[in-house]
């Protein structure tokens, strides 16, 4: 465990928010016609310093915050997608208190591999963000709010193109591993970056290891749905 953390993990369950949701299905599939529905994007990051990214911007890695997400069905796009997982303010306050007491949390960010100061700074930023957040959670494919969560006990989702089928998850893998840290060197990463209100701001493309920054190509939801190069 990282230096600065208490050995005991007391209180972790209470401070965590739905820890079982750290996994996404690899894809969803209709039980009748077997049509598959995959995620176009499986991760995203908040950039909380500004509401937009100017062309040619360089964004420090330290200023990016992992977006907690849940699997959902976007009714506007008629596909599976990731949806912002925004807990009530009290959950963020409790998590910040636990981290200040020297214990790790799993929501809104897994802090077990961070040193104590980093964890406290990150959780303080998440708490400020939650206090200021006004827009309801968005489906991160299009920014809409017409969606259905798919990680509930019985998320019966009828496949409208099929007479008898329902859409169900197939296999799972862990999410939230900050894969952006190892991509963007040999090829553009094209990882989505969002404002604190969930607006799509741009794509993280090339990463400079020397300066520990990302180049960002500005884009919006409407632009990305027409022209986005690749997926995150």
C-alpha atoms as one frame of an Amber mdcrd trajectory, in Angstrom:
protein
   0.000   0.000   0.000   1.254   3.509  -0.805   3.215   5.464   1.770   1.064
   7.562   4.100  -1.954   5.257   4.215  -3.006   3.558   7.418  -2.629  -0.198
   7.263  -6.217  -0.759   8.326  -8.910  -0.349   5.698 -11.618   0.592   8.203
 -14.527   2.572   6.803 -13.761   1.831   3.184 -17.099   0.232   2.462 -19.037
   3.169   3.896 -17.030   5.726   1.936 -17.168   3.802  -1.316 -20.032   4.333
  -3.732 -21.355   1.181  -5.383 -17.877  -0.477  -5.548 -19.291  -3.360  -7.578
 -19.729  -0.948 -10.507 -16.030  -0.902 -11.366 -16.702  -3.226 -14.285 -18.324
  -2.787 -17.671 -19.642  -5.576 -19.873 -17.482  -6.164 -22.931 -20.664  -5.733
 -24.965 -24.424  -6.310 -24.840 -26.321  -8.768 -27.016 -29.923  -9.489 -27.939
 -31.008 -12.855 -26.545 -33.047 -13.633 -29.667 -31.443 -12.262 -32.833 -27.938
 -12.093 -31.245 -27.276  -8.543 -32.458 -24.357  -7.020 -30.541 -24.169  -3.551
 -29.009 -20.682  -2.358 -28.094 -19.342   0.714 -26.314 -17.900   3.366 -28.612
 -16.139   4.828 -25.547 -15.302   3.223 -22.225 -13.629   6.117 -20.418 -13.605
   9.883 -20.172 -11.929  12.624 -18.158 -13.010  15.932 -16.693 -10.908  19.030
 -17.297 -12.134  21.406 -14.621 -10.052  24.519 -15.287 -12.084  25.935 -18.190
 -15.397  25.455 -20.002 -13.720  25.072 -23.398 -10.363  24.058 -24.824  -8.686
  26.495 -27.258  -7.058  25.046 -30.404  -3.555  23.750 -29.749  -4.079  23.611
 -25.996  -1.686  21.658 -23.794  -3.452  20.068 -20.819  -1.379  18.830 -17.847
  -2.034  15.205 -16.909  -2.439  16.315 -13.288  -5.461  18.440 -14.285  -7.442
  15.485 -15.666  -9.982  13.731 -13.454 -11.392  10.284 -14.166 -15.154  10.347
 -14.755 -17.018   7.759 -12.654 -19.304   5.956 -15.096 -22.039   3.341 -15.292
 -23.270   1.365 -18.306 -26.485   2.667 -19.821 -28.746   2.570 -22.853 -29.047
   5.942 -24.590 -32.601   6.291 -25.868 -31.609   9.102 -28.241 -28.750   7.173
 -29.870 -30.382   3.726 -29.463 -27.165   2.138 -28.236 -25.209   1.261 -25.120
 -22.930   3.939 -23.721 -21.238   5.108 -20.560 -23.223   7.464 -18.325 -21.857
   9.787 -15.657 -22.159   8.249 -12.192 -22.824  11.268  -9.973 -23.572  10.461
  -6.344 -25.180  12.858  -3.871 -22.933  15.477  -2.293 -22.808  13.621   1.033
 -20.950  10.714  -0.595 -18.202  13.087  -1.763 -18.008  14.732   1.651 -17.677
  11.352   3.349 -15.016  10.200   0.881 -12.996  13.369   1.448 -13.221  12.859
   5.207 -12.035   9.255   4.934  -9.057  10.247   2.769  -8.115  13.015   5.192
  -8.140  10.365   7.918  -5.523   8.430   5.949  -7.673   5.679   4.457  -8.280
   4.883   0.760 -11.622   5.113  -1.045 -12.950   3.671  -4.298 -15.389   6.419
  -5.293 -15.225   8.899  -6.943 -11.640   7.792  -7.555  -9.639   4.779  -6.458
  -6.945   6.281  -4.242  -5.151   3.180  -3.001  -2.215   3.724  -5.390  -1.908
   7.462  -4.692   0.151   8.959  -1.919  -1.787  10.672   0.846  -1.262  14.237
  -0.382  -2.269  13.381  -3.954  -5.387  11.606  -2.735  -6.425  14.531  -0.555
  -5.895  17.024  -3.393  -7.864  14.903  -5.856 -10.771  14.307  -3.479 -10.891
  17.998  -2.571 -11.176  18.820  -6.287 -13.940  16.244  -6.772 -15.838  17.679
  -3.797 -15.582  21.240  -5.158 -16.767  19.958  -8.530 -19.766  18.177  -6.986
 -20.793  21.264  -5.031 -20.726  23.330  -8.232 -22.263  20.767 -10.596 -25.709
  21.801 -11.855 -26.499  19.646 -14.901 -28.000  16.156 -14.376 -25.822  13.182
 -15.263 -25.363  12.812 -19.013 -25.023   9.940 -21.424 -21.475  10.577 -22.628
 -22.157   9.501 -26.206 -24.314  12.541 -27.020 -24.681  14.530 -23.797 -28.360
  13.697 -23.429 -30.299  12.766 -20.312 -32.692  10.236 -21.850 -31.089   6.961
 -20.825 -31.633   3.806 -18.802 -28.988   2.384 -16.469 -28.099  -1.210 -17.302
 -26.348  -2.222 -14.074 -29.452  -2.465 -11.906 -30.852  -5.762 -10.633 -33.280
  -6.354 -13.526 -32.636  -3.846 -16.328 -35.063  -5.532 -18.732 -34.404  -3.807
 -22.039 -36.575  -4.980 -24.928 -34.814  -5.030 -28.288 -37.219  -2.968 -30.388
 -35.962  -4.507 -33.638 -36.729  -8.035 -32.443 -40.027  -9.659 -31.447 -38.807
 -11.624 -28.435 -35.277 -10.537 -27.518 -33.936  -8.509 -24.606 -30.514  -6.882
 -24.426 -28.178  -8.507 -21.881 -24.500  -8.034 -20.879 -21.794 -10.394 -22.128
 -18.570 -10.824 -20.071 -16.967  -8.009 -18.098 -13.709  -6.152 -17.594 -12.397
  -3.603 -15.131 -12.695   0.104 -15.851 -11.098   3.197 -14.385  -7.491   2.145
 -14.954  -6.416   5.516 -16.392  -5.307   3.997 -19.684  -4.589   7.480 -21.029
  -1.285   7.393 -19.147   0.171   4.811 -21.528  -1.410   5.865 -24.828  -0.943
   8.818 -27.142   2.759   8.239 -27.801   2.922   6.117 -30.964  -0.568   7.018
 -32.166  -3.235   9.535 -31.103  -5.229   8.309 -28.125  -8.468  10.148 -29.024
  -9.734   9.904 -25.453 -12.675  12.163 -24.701 -12.304  15.069 -22.274 -15.303
  16.893 -20.794 -16.104  20.045 -18.861 -17.286  19.860 -15.281 -20.892  20.033
 -16.522 -20.416  17.044 -18.830 -20.040  18.946 -22.103 -17.664  17.336 -24.585
 -14.679  19.677 -24.957 -12.207  17.739 -27.064 -10.059  14.675 -27.612  -6.782
  13.921 -25.869  -4.549  13.094 -28.834  -0.771  13.204 -28.314   0.975  13.010
 -24.970   4.342  14.590 -24.187   6.164  12.571 -21.571   8.757  15.314 -21.128
   6.213  17.909 -20.011   3.565  15.382 -18.870   0.900  17.152 -20.917  -1.667
  16.238 -23.556  -2.450  17.935 -26.825  -6.193  18.453 -27.128  -8.206  18.670
 -30.335 -11.350  20.707 -29.588 -14.654  19.083 -30.515 -18.298  19.025 -29.446
 -20.958  16.339 -29.233 -22.422  17.286 -32.610 -19.010  17.437 -34.295 -17.838
  14.148 -32.805 -20.934  12.299 -33.994 -20.062  13.336 -37.563 -16.279  13.336
 -37.748 -14.570  11.914 -34.652 -11.381  10.020 -35.637 -11.403   6.739 -33.727
 -12.665   6.095 -30.232 -11.430   6.166 -26.682
